């Protein structure tokens, strides 16, 4: 989180979001205001259905809020199209099943003509299966592939929805280390999670409760890590 006067990487102001229309309309986020600075790991915690994925999608700019605004680097989040700006690993992963694990990870770099981050495959324990089509890998492997893909351009902001949901303890440690390393290199990482192992290493914890940020929990979290 940033103080009021410092520039925010992510600036969310009075954001409200309603899914559906008419009789089916349901407002799932209410008047969210929060600012997030550069180079921090932020955990967005909250019970199932509290609105974490919805807020992730709005911050990543894949949908627009019903009211209020989300700015990333001073632009509306929906206008930031470059994965070097904002990268998303959605809960449902969205891999290209026919492409290999390595091709999926490197796709944002290949599309952009950018160099690939050399050791992400190893960091995410994907080297052994790098040449296998993504659809022929386990769910945990697919999740680590989507996480590596989100980090491959060292984006300003990586939005990762439940990044440890399909990982065993050992791989949780590897994912956490990779996220901390991304933060060390300057990426702000926003994770939606219920995982205490991830929440405890966050610089900031935002707690969502029924679509509202719980005021006295905002800004709490583990001390800043400098590793
Ligand atoms: N497309 C949609 N149409 C209608 N309601 C939706 C839609 N997507 C999500 N919702 C509702 O919005 C609320 C918040 O959902 P969201 O997926 O953001 O929660 P979450 O905190 O990420 O949950 P989980 O931890 O289970 O993934 C839930 O009540 C959900 O049923």
Coordinates of C-alpha atoms in Angstrom, one line a residue, residues 43-211:
X43 CA -2.6 -10.9 -0.7
X44 CA -6.3 -10.5 -1.3
X45 CA -7.9 -12.8 1.3
X46 CA -11.5 -13.6 2.0
X47 CA -13.9 -16.4 2.0
X48 CA -15.2 -18.2 -1.1
X49 CA -17.6 -15.9 -2.9
X50 CA -16.3 -12.7 -1.2
X51 CA -15.4 -11.2 -4.6
X52 CA -11.6 -11.9 -4.9
X53 CA -11.7 -13.2 -8.5
X54 CA -14.0 -10.4 -9.5
X55 CA -11.6 -7.8 -8.1
X56 CA -8.7 -9.6 -9.7
X57 CA -10.4 -9.4 -13.1
X58 CA -11.2 -5.7 -12.7
X59 CA -7.6 -4.9 -11.6
X60 CA -6.2 -6.9 -14.5
X61 CA -8.5 -5.0 -16.8
X62 CA -10.2 -8.0 -18.4
X63 CA -13.6 -6.4 -17.5
X64 CA -14.7 -2.9 -16.5
X65 CA -16.3 -2.0 -13.2
X66 CA -20.0 -1.1 -13.0
X67 CA -19.0 2.1 -11.1
X68 CA -15.9 3.7 -9.8
X69 CA -12.5 3.2 -11.5
X70 CA -9.4 1.1 -11.6
X71 CA -6.2 2.7 -12.8
X72 CA -2.9 0.9 -13.4
X73 CA 0.1 3.2 -14.0
X74 CA -2.3 6.1 -14.3
X75 CA -4.3 4.4 -17.1
X76 CA -7.7 2.7 -17.0
X77 CA -6.9 -0.9 -16.3
X78 CA -8.9 -2.0 -19.4
X79 CA -6.5 0.1 -21.6
X80 CA -3.4 -1.7 -20.4
X81 CA -3.1 -4.5 -23.1
X82 CA 0.6 -5.3 -22.8
X83 CA 1.5 -8.3 -20.6
X84 CA 4.7 -6.5 -19.6
X85 CA 2.3 -4.0 -17.9
X86 CA -0.3 -6.3 -16.4
X87 CA -0.3 -10.1 -16.6
X88 CA -3.0 -12.4 -15.3
X89 CA -3.0 -16.0 -14.2
X90 CA -6.7 -16.7 -13.9
X91 CA -8.2 -19.4 -11.7
X92 CA -9.1 -21.5 -14.8
X93 CA -5.5 -21.0 -16.1
X94 CA -6.4 -20.5 -19.8
X95 CA -3.5 -22.4 -21.3
X96 CA -3.2 -23.4 -24.9
X97 CA -3.5 -27.2 -24.5
X98 CA -1.9 -28.1 -27.8
X99 CA 1.2 -26.0 -27.1
X100 CA 4.0 -27.4 -25.0
X101 CA 4.5 -26.2 -21.4
X102 CA 7.6 -24.1 -22.5
X103 CA 5.7 -22.6 -25.5
X104 CA 2.8 -21.6 -23.1
X105 CA 5.3 -20.0 -20.7
X106 CA 7.2 -18.2 -23.4
X107 CA 4.2 -17.2 -25.5
X108 CA 3.9 -13.6 -24.2
X109 CA 7.6 -13.0 -24.9
X110 CA 7.4 -14.6 -28.4
X111 CA 4.4 -12.5 -29.3
X112 CA 6.2 -9.4 -28.2
X113 CA 9.6 -10.3 -29.6
X114 CA 11.0 -10.0 -26.1
X115 CA 13.7 -12.1 -24.4
X116 CA 12.4 -14.8 -22.2
X117 CA 13.1 -15.0 -18.5
X118 CA 15.8 -17.7 -18.5
X119 CA 15.1 -19.7 -15.4
X120 CA 11.4 -19.5 -14.8
X121 CA 10.9 -23.1 -16.0
X122 CA 13.3 -24.3 -13.4
X123 CA 12.0 -22.1 -10.7
X124 CA 8.5 -23.5 -11.2
X125 CA 9.8 -27.1 -11.5
X126 CA 8.7 -27.4 -15.1
X127 CA 11.9 -28.3 -16.9
X128 CA 11.2 -32.0 -16.9
X129 CA 7.9 -31.6 -18.7
X130 CA 8.8 -28.5 -20.8
X131 CA 8.3 -30.2 -24.1
X132 CA 5.1 -31.9 -23.3
X133 CA 1.7 -30.5 -24.5
X134 CA 0.1 -28.6 -21.6
X135 CA -3.1 -30.7 -21.9
X136 CA -1.0 -33.8 -21.0
X137 CA 0.2 -32.4 -17.7
X138 CA -1.3 -32.4 -14.2
X139 CA -3.4 -29.6 -12.9
X140 CA -0.7 -28.5 -10.5
X141 CA 1.8 -28.5 -13.4
X142 CA -0.7 -26.5 -15.5
X143 CA -1.1 -24.0 -12.7
X144 CA 2.7 -23.5 -12.4
X145 CA 2.8 -23.1 -16.2
X146 CA 0.2 -20.3 -16.0
X147 CA 2.1 -18.6 -13.2
X148 CA 5.4 -18.8 -15.1
X149 CA 3.6 -17.4 -18.2
X150 CA 2.4 -14.5 -16.1
X151 CA 5.9 -13.7 -14.8
X152 CA 7.8 -14.3 -18.1
X153 CA 7.9 -10.6 -19.1
X154 CA 8.7 -9.4 -15.6
X155 CA 5.5 -7.3 -15.6
X156 CA 4.8 -4.2 -13.6
X157 CA 1.8 -6.1 -12.1
X158 CA 1.1 -9.8 -12.0
X159 CA -2.5 -10.7 -10.9
X160 CA -2.6 -14.3 -9.8
X161 CA -5.9 -16.0 -8.8
X162 CA -5.4 -18.7 -6.2
X163 CA -1.8 -19.4 -7.3
X164 CA -1.2 -22.3 -4.8
X165 CA -4.6 -23.9 -5.1
X166 CA -3.3 -27.1 -6.8
X167 CA 0.1 -27.3 -5.2
X168 CA 1.6 -29.6 -2.6
X169 CA 3.7 -28.2 0.2
X170 CA 7.0 -28.4 -1.7
X171 CA 5.6 -26.7 -4.7
X172 CA 3.9 -24.0 -2.5
X173 CA 7.4 -23.2 -1.3
X174 CA 8.7 -23.0 -4.9
X175 CA 5.8 -20.8 -6.0
X176 CA 6.3 -18.5 -3.0
X177 CA 10.0 -18.2 -3.7
X178 CA 9.3 -17.4 -7.4
X179 CA 6.8 -14.7 -6.4
X180 CA 9.2 -13.2 -3.9
X181 CA 11.9 -13.2 -6.5
X182 CA 9.5 -11.4 -9.0
X183 CA 8.8 -8.8 -6.3
X184 CA 12.6 -8.4 -5.7
X185 CA 12.9 -7.6 -9.4
X186 CA 10.3 -5.0 -9.2
X187 CA 7.0 -6.7 -10.0
X188 CA 4.0 -6.0 -7.9
X189 CA 2.2 -9.3 -7.3
X190 CA -1.4 -9.4 -6.3
X191 CA -2.6 -12.8 -5.2
X192 CA -6.2 -13.9 -4.4
X193 CA -5.8 -16.6 -1.9
X194 CA -7.1 -18.4 1.2
X195 CA -3.7 -20.1 1.7
X196 CA -2.2 -19.1 5.0
X197 CA 1.3 -20.0 3.7
X198 CA 1.0 -17.3 1.1
X199 CA -0.8 -14.8 3.3
X200 CA 2.0 -14.9 5.8
X201 CA 4.7 -13.9 3.3
X202 CA 2.7 -11.0 1.9
X203 CA 3.8 -7.5 2.5
X204 CA 0.2 -6.4 2.7
X205 CA -3.0 -8.3 3.3
X206 CA -6.4 -7.0 2.0
X207 CA -9.4 -8.7 3.5
X208 CA -12.6 -8.9 1.5
X209 CA -15.8 -9.7 3.4
X210 CA -19.0 -9.9 1.3
X211 CA -17.5 -7.6 -1.3

